[in-house]
Tab-separated table of C-alpha atoms in Angstrom:
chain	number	residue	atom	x	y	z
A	1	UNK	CA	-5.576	-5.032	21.805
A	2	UNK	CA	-3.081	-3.929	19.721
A	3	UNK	CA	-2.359	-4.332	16.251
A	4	UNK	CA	0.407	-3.905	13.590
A	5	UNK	CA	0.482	-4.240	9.429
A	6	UNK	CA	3.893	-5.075	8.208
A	7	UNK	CA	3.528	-2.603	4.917
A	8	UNK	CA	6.452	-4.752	3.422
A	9	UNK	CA	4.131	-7.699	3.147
A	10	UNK	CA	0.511	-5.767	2.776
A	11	UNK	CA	-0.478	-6.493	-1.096
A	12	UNK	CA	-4.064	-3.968	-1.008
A	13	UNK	CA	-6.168	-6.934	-1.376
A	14	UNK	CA	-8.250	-4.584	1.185
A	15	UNK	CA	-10.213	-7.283	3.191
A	16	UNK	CA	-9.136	-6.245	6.029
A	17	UNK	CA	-10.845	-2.671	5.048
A	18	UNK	CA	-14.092	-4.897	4.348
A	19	UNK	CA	-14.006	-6.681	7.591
A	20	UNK	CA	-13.128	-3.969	9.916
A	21	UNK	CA	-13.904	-0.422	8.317
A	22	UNK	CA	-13.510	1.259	11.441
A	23	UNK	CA	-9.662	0.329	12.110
A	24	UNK	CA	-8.605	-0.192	8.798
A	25	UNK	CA	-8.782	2.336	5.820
A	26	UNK	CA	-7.326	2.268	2.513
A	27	UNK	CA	-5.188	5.769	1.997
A	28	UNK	CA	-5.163	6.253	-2.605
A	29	UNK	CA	-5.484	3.089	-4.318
A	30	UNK	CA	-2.701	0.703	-2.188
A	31	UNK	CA	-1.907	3.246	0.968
A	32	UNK	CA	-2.804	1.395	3.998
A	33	UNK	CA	-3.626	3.315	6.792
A	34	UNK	CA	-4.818	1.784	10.374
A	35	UNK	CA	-5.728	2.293	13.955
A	36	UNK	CA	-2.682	0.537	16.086
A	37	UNK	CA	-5.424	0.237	19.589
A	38	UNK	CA	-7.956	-1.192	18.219
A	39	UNK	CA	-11.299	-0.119	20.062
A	40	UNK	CA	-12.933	-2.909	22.509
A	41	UNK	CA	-15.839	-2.857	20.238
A	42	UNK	CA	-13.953	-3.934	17.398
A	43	UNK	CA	-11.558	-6.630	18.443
A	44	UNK	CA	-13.272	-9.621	16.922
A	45	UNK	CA	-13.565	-7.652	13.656
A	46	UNK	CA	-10.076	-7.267	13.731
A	47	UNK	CA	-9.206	-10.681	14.552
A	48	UNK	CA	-11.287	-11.797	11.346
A	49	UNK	CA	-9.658	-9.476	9.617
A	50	UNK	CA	-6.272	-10.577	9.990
A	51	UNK	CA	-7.480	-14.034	9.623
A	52	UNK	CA	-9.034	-13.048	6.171
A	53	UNK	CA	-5.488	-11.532	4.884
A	54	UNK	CA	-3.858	-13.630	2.343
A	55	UNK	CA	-0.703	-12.656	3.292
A	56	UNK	CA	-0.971	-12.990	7.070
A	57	UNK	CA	0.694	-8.806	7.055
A	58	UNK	CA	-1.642	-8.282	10.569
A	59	UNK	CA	-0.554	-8.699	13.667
A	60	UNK	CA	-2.559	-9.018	16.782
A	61	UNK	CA	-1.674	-8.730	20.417
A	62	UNK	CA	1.623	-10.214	22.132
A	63	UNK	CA	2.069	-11.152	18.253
A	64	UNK	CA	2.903	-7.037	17.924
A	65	UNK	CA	5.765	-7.379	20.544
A	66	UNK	CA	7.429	-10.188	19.445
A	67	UNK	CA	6.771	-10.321	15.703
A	68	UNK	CA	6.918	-6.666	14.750
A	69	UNK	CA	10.105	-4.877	13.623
């Protein structure tokens, strides 16, 4: 799977860093830095993570292709 953050809508609420540590990692106190192939292992993380955003700023999947700039 692969996954995208559009930065322009990303607020640092950071539950996406609490749900899925391993992909996700906040950079300073609002940098945003993440893994864009997210690890087998970790895929279901990830999808509650981007479920969890308020802002819906993750995508997932054929999402990336098609709803990613």
């Amino acid at each position: 799977m692969r996954t995208v953050v559009d930065l322009t809508r990303c607020q640092g609420y950071a539950q996406c860093v609490f749900l899925a540590p391993q992909v996700f990692e906040l950079h300073g106190e609002e940098g945003l830095l993440y893994a864009t192939a997210v690890p087998e292992d970790q895929v279901e993380r990830v999808r509650q993570a981007a479920a969890a955003c308020p802002v819906q700023a993750i995508l997932l999947g054929e999402e990336v292709s098609t709803g990613a700039r």
